[in-house]
Backbone as CSV, one residue per row, in Angstrom:
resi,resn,N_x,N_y,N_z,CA_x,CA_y,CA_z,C_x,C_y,C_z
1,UNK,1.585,14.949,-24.058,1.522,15.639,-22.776,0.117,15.553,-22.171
2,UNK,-1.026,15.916,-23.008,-2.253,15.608,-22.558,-2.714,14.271,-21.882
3,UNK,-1.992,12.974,-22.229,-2.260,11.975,-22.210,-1.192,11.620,-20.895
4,UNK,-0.086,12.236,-20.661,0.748,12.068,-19.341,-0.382,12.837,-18.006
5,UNK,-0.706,14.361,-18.669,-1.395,14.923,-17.598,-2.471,13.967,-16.975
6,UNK,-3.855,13.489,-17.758,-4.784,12.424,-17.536,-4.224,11.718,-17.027
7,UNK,-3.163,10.953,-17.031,-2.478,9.695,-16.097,-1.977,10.283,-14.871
8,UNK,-1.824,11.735,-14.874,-1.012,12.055,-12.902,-2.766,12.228,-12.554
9,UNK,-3.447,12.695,-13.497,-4.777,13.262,-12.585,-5.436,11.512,-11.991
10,UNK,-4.870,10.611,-12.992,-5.876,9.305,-12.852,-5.053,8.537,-11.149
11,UNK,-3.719,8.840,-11.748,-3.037,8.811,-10.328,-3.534,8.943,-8.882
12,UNK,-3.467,10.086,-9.255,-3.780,11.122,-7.706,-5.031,10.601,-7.038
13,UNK,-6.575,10.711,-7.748,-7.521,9.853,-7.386,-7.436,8.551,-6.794
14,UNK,-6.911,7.752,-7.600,-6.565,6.631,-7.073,-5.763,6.318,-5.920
15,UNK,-4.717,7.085,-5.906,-3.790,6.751,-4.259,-3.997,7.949,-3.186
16,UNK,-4.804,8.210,-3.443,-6.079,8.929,-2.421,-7.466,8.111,-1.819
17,UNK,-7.585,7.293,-3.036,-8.372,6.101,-2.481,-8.258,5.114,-1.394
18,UNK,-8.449,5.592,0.460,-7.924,4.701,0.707,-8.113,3.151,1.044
19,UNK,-6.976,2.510,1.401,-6.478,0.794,1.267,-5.540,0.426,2.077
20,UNK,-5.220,-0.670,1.857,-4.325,-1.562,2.548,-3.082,-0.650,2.743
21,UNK,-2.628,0.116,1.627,-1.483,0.397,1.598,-1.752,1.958,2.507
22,UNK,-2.525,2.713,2.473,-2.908,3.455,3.553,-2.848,3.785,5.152
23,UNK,-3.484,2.238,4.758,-3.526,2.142,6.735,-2.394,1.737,7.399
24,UNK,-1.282,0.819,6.298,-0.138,0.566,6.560,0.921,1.611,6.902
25,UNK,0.427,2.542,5.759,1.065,4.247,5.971,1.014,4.868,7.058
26,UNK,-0.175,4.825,7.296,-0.530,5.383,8.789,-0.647,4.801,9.874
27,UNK,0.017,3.940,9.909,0.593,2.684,11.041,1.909,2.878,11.372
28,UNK,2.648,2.985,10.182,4.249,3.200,10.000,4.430,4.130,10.918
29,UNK,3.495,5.646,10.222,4.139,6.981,10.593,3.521,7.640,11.838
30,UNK,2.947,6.322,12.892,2.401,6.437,14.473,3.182,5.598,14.987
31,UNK,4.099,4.563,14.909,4.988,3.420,14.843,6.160,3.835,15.066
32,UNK,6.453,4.732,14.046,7.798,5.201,14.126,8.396,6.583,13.545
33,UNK,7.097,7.064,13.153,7.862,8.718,12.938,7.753,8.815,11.186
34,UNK,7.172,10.060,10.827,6.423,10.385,9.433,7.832,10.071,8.825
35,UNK,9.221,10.610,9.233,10.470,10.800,8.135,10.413,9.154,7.713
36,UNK,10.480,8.273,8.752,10.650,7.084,8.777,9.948,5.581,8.392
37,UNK,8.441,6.336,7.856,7.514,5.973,7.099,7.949,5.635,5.957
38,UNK,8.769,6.372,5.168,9.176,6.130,4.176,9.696,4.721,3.447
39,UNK,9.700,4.326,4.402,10.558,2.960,4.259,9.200,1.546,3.907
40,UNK,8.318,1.816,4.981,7.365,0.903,4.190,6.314,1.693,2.862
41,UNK,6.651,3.450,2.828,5.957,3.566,1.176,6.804,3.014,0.215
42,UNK,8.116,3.171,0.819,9.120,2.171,-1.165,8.767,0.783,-1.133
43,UNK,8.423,0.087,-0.074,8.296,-1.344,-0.224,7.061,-1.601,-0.721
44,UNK,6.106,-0.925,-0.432,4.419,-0.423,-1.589,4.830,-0.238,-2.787
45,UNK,6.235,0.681,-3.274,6.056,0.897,-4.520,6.851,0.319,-5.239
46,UNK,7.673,-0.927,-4.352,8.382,-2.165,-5.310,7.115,-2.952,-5.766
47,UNK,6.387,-3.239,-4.803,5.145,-4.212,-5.171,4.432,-3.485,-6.592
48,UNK,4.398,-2.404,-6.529,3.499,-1.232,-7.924,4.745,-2.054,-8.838
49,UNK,5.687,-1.462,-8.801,6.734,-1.583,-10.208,6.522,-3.423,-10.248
50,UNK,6.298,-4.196,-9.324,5.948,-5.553,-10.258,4.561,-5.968,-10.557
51,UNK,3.282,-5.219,-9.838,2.921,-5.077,-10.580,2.472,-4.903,-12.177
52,UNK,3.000,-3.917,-12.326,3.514,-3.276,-13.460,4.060,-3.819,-14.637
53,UNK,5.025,-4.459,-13.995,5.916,-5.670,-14.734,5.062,-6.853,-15.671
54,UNK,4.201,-7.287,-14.467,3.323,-8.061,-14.588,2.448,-7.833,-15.753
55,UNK,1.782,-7.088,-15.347,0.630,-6.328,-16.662,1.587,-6.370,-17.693
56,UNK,2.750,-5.964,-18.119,3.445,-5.296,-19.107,4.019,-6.687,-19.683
57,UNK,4.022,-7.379,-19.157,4.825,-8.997,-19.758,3.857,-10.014,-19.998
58,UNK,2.382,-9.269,-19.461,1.386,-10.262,-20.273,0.649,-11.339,-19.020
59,UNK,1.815,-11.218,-18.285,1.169,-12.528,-17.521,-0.065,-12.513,-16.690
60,UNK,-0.651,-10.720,-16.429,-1.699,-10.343,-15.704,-2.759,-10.946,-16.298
61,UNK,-2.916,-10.916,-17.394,-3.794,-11.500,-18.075,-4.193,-12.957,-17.634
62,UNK,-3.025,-13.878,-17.519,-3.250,-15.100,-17.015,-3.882,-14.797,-15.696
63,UNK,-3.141,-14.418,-15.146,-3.674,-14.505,-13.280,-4.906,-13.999,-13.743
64,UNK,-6.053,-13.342,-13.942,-6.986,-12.629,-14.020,-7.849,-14.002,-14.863
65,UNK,-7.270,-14.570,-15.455,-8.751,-15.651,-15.869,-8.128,-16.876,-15.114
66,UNK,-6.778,-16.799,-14.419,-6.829,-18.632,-13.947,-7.553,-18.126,-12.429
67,UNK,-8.547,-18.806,-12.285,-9.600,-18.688,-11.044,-9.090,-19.176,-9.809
68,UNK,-8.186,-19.999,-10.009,-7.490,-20.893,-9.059,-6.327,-20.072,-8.939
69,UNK,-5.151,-19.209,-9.014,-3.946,-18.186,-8.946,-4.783,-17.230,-8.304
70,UNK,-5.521,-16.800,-9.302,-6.461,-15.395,-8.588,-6.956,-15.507,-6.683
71,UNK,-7.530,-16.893,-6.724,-8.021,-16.871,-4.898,-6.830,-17.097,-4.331
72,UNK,-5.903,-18.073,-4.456,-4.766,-18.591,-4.276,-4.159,-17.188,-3.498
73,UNK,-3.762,-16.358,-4.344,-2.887,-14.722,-4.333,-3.952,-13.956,-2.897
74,UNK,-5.023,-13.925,-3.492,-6.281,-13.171,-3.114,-6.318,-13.958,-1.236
75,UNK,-6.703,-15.281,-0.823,-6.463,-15.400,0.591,-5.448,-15.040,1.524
76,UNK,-3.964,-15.678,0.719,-2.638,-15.287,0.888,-2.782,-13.833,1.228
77,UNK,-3.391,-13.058,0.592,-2.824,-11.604,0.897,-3.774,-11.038,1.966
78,UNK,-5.035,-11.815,2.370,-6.108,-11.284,3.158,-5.592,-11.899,4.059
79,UNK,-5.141,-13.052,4.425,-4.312,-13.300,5.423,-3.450,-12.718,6.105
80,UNK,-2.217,-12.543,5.124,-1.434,-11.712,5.863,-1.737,-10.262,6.548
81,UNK,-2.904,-9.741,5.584,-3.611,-8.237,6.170,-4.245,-8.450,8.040
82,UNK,-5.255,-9.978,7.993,-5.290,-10.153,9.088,-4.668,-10.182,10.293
83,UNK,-3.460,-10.683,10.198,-2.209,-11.194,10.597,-1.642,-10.206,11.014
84,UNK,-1.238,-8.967,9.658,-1.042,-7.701,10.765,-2.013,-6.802,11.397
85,UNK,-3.237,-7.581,11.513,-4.248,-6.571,12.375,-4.806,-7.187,13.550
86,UNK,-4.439,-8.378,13.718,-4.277,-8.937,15.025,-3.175,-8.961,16.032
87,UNK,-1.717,-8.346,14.943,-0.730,-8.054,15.971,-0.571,-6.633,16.359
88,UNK,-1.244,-6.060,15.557,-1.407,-4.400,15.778,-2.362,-4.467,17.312
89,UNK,-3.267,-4.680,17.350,-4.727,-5.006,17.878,-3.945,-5.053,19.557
90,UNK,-3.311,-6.367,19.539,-2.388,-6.733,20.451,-1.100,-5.936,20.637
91,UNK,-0.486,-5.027,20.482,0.894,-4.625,20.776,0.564,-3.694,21.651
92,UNK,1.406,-4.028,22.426,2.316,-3.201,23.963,2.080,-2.112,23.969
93,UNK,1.586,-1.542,25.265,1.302,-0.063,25.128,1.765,0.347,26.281
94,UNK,2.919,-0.797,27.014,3.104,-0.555,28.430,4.114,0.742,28.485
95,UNK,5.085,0.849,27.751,6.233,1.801,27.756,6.148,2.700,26.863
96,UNK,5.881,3.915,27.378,6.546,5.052,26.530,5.569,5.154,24.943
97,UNK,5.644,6.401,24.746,4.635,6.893,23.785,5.314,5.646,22.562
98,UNK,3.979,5.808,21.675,4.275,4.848,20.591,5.589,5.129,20.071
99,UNK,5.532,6.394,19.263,6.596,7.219,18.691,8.087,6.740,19.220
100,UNK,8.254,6.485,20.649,9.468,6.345,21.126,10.112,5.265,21.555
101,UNK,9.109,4.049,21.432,9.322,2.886,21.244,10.719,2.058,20.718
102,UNK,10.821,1.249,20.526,11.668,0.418,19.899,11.571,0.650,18.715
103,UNK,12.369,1.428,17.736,11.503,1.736,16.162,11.715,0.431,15.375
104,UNK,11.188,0.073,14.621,10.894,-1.225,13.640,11.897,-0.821,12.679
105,UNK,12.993,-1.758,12.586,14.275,-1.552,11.570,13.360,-1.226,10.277
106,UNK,14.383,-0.368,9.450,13.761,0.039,8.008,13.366,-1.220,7.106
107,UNK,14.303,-2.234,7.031,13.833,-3.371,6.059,12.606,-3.610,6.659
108,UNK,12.569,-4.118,7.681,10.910,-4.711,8.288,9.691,-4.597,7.581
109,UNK,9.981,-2.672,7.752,9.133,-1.654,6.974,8.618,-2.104,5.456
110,UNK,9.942,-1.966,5.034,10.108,-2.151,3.749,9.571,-3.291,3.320
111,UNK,9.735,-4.381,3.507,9.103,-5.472,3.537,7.699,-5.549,3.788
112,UNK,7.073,-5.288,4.869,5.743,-5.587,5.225,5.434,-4.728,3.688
113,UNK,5.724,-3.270,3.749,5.153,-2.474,2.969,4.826,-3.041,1.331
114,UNK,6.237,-3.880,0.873,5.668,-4.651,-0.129,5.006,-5.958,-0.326
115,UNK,5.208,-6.807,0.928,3.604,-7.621,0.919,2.403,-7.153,1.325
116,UNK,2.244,-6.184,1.604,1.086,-5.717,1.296,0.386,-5.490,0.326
117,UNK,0.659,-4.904,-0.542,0.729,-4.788,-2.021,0.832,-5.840,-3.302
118,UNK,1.841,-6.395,-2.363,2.372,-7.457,-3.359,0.910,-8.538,-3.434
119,UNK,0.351,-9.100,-2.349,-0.357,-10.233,-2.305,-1.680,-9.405,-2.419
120,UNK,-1.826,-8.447,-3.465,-3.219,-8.116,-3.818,-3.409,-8.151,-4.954
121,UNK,-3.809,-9.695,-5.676,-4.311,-9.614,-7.120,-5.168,-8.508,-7.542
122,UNK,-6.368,-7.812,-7.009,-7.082,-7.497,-7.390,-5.954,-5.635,-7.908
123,UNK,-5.142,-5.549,-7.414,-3.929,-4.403,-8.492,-3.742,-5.138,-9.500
124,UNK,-3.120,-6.481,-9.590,-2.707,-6.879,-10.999,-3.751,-6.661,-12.082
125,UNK,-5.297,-6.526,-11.924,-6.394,-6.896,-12.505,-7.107,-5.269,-13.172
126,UNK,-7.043,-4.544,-12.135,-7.042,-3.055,-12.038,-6.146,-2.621,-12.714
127,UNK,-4.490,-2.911,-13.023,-3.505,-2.281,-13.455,-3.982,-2.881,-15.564
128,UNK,-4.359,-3.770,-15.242,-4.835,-4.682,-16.659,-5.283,-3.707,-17.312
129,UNK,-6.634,-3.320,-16.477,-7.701,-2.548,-17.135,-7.399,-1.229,-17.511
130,UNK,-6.524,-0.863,-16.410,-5.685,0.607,-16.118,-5.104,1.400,-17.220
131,UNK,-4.088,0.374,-17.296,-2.481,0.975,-18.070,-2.957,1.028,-19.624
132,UNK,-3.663,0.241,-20.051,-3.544,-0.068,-21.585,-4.320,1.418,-22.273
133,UNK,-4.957,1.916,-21.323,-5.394,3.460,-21.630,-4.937,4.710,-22.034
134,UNK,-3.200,4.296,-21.469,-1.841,5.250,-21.725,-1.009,5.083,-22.310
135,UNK,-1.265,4.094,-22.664,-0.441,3.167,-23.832,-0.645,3.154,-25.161
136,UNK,0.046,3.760,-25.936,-0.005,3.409,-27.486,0.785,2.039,-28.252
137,UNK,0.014,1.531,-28.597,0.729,0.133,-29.361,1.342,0.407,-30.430
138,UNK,1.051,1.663,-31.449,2.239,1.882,-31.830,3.341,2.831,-32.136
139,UNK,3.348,2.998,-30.585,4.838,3.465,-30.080,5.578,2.471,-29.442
140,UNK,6.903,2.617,-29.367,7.902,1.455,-28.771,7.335,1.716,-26.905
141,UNK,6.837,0.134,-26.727,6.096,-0.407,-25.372,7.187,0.106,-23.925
142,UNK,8.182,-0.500,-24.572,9.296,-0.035,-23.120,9.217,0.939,-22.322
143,UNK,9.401,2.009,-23.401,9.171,3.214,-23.230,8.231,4.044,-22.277
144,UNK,7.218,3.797,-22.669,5.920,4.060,-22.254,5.677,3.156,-21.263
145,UNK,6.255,2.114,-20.438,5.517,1.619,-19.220,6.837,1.910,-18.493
146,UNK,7.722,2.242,-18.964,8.492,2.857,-17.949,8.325,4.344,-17.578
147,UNK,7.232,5.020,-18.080,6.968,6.067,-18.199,5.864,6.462,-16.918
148,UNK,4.999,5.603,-17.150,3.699,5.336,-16.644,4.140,4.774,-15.137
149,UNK,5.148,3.738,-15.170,5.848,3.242,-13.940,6.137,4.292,-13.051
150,UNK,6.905,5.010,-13.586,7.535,6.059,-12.846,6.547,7.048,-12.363
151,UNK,5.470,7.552,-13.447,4.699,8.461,-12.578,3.679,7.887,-11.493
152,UNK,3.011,6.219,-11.599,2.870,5.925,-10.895,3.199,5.934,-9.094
153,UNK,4.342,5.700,-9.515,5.466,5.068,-8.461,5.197,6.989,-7.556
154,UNK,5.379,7.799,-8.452,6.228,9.289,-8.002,4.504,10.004,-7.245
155,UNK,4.097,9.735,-8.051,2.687,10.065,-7.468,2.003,9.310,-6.077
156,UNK,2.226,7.837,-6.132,2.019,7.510,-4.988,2.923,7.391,-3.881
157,UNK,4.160,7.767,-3.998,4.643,8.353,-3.088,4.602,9.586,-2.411
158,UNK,4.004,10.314,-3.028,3.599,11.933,-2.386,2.638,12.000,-1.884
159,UNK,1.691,11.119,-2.652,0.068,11.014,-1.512,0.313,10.142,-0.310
160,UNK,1.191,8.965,-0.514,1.487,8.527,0.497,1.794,9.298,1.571
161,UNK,3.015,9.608,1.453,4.033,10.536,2.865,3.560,11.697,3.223
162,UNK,2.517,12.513,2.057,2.546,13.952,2.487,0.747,13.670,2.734
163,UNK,0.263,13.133,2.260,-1.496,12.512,3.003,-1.784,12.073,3.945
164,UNK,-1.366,10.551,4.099,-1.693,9.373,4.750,-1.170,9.499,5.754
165,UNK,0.786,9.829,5.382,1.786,9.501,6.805,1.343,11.160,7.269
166,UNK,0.988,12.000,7.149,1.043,13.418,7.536,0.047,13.466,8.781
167,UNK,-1.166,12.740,7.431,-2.480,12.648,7.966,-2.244,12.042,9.655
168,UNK,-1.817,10.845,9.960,-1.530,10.020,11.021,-0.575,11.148,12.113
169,UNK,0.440,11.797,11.728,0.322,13.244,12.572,-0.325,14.180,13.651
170,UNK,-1.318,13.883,13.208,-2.364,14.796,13.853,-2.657,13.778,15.170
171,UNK,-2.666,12.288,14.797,-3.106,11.907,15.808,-2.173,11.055,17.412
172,UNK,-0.819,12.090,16.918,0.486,11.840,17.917,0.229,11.567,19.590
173,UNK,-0.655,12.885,19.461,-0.979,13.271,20.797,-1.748,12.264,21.499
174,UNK,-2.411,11.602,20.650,-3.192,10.343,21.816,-2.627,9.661,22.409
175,UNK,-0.800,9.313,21.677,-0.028,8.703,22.413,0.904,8.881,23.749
176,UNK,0.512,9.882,24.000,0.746,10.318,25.115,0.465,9.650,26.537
177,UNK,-0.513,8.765,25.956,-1.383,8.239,27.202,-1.286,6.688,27.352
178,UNK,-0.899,5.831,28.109,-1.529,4.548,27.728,-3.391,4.111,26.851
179,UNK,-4.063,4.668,27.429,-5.109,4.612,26.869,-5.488,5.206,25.393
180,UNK,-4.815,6.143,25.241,-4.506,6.274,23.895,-4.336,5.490,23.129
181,UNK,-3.432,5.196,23.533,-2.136,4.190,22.522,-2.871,2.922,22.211
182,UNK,-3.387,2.471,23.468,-3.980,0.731,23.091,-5.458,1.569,22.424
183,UNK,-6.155,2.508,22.310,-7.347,3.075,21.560,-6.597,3.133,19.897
184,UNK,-5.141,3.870,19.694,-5.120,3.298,18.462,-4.373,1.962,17.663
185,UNK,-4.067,1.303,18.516,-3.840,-0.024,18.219,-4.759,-1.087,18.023
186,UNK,-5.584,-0.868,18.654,-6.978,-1.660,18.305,-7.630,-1.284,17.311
187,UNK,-7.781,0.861,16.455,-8.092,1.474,15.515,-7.927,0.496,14.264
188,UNK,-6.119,0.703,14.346,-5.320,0.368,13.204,-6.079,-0.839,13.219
189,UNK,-5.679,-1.786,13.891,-5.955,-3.208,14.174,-6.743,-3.602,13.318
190,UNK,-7.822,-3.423,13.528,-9.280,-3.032,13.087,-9.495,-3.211,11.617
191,UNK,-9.127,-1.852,10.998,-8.506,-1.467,9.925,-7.701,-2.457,8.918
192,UNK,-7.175,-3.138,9.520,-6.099,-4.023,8.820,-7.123,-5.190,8.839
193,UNK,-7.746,-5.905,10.101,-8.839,-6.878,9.456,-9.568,-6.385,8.502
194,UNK,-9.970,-5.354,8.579,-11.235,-5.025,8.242,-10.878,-5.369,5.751
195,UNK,-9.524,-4.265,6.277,-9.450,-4.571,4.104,-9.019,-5.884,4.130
196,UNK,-8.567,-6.866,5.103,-8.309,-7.957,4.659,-9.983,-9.324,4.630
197,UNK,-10.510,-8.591,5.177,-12.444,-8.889,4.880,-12.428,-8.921,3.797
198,UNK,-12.383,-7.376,3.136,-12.791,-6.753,2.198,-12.091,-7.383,0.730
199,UNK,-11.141,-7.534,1.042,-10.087,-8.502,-0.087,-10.906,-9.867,-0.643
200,UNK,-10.887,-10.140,0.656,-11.685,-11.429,0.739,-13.338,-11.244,-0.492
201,UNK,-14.075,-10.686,0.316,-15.656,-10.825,-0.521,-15.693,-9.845,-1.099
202,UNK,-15.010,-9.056,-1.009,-15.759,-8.005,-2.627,-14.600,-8.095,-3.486
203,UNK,-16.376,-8.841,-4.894,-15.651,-8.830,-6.066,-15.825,-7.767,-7.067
């Protein structure tokens, strides 16, 4: 139990830390409404559970010393971060508050939400260093990373929706305005180049 508690506390820190998967959060839930956020936090936390997978089947290990997989994963995913922060940057602010927009079907969500995640080696590398801390080798392995999975997964879904997407809440009211709206589209925008920089050169 001591050793579950240390893993929600190691949790919580961490998906409080914010990232990619953050700003995505708080994109969603100005996009299309906090209930409806939800949809790109599960597609964040399919990317965690393979993650996860990953570390747990050994193969993290590979990606983490082949130098060539590691940048490979690592541009791929700063790319696509760019990619959605140049279309954020750019989107329509002609009609109607953000909120009431055309809402972005749930898969969309879901999707972006797990390439986001998904194309960030530097989790597979972190989860390496991470997990093996909660882990006893000899207790049966299954067990225990399905354990760790789950509180993962359960924890960053609550900081997600009740933090990040909550957090983005507060700032409804700007949309009220055209000038608002293109002020936080260019924010987000921003934001989304900015960790896909950050992906990029810091090692």
């Amino acid at each position: 139990m001591s050793l579950w508690l240390a893993l929600v506390g190691a949790c919580v820190v961490i998906s409080c830390t914010p990232g990619a998967g953050a700003v995505n959060t708080m994109s969603n839930s100005l996009g299309s409404g906090w209930a409806r956020s939800i949809w790109g936090i599960l597609g964040q936390q399919l990317a965690l559970v393979v993650h996860i997978a990953i570390v747990a089947a050994g193969v993290g290990a590979l990606v983490s010393r082949s130098q060539v997989a590691f940048d490979a994963i690592r541009y791929v995913g700063a790319g696509y971060l760019v990619y959605l922060g140049i279309r954020q940057f750019r989107a329509s602010t002609a009609v109607g508050a953000v909120a009431q927009e055309v809402r972005e079907p749930a898969w969309s969500m879901l999707r972006r939400g797990l390439l986001v995640n998904l194309t960030n080696p530097k989790a597979i590398v972190f989860f390496l260093a991470f997990l093996p801390q909660f882990v006893r080798l000899d207790r049966p392995l299954v067990p225990q990373y399905a354990v760790v999975g789950a509180t993962v997964v359960v924890v960053d879904v609550l900081v997600m929706w009740f933090l990040f997407a909550s957090a983005a809440r507060g700032l409804v009211r700007l949309t009220s305005t055209e000038s608002g709206r293109r002020t936080l589209n260019r924010v987000f925008g921003c934001l989304f180049v900015g960790v896909g920089i950050l992906l990029v050169t810091v090692h």
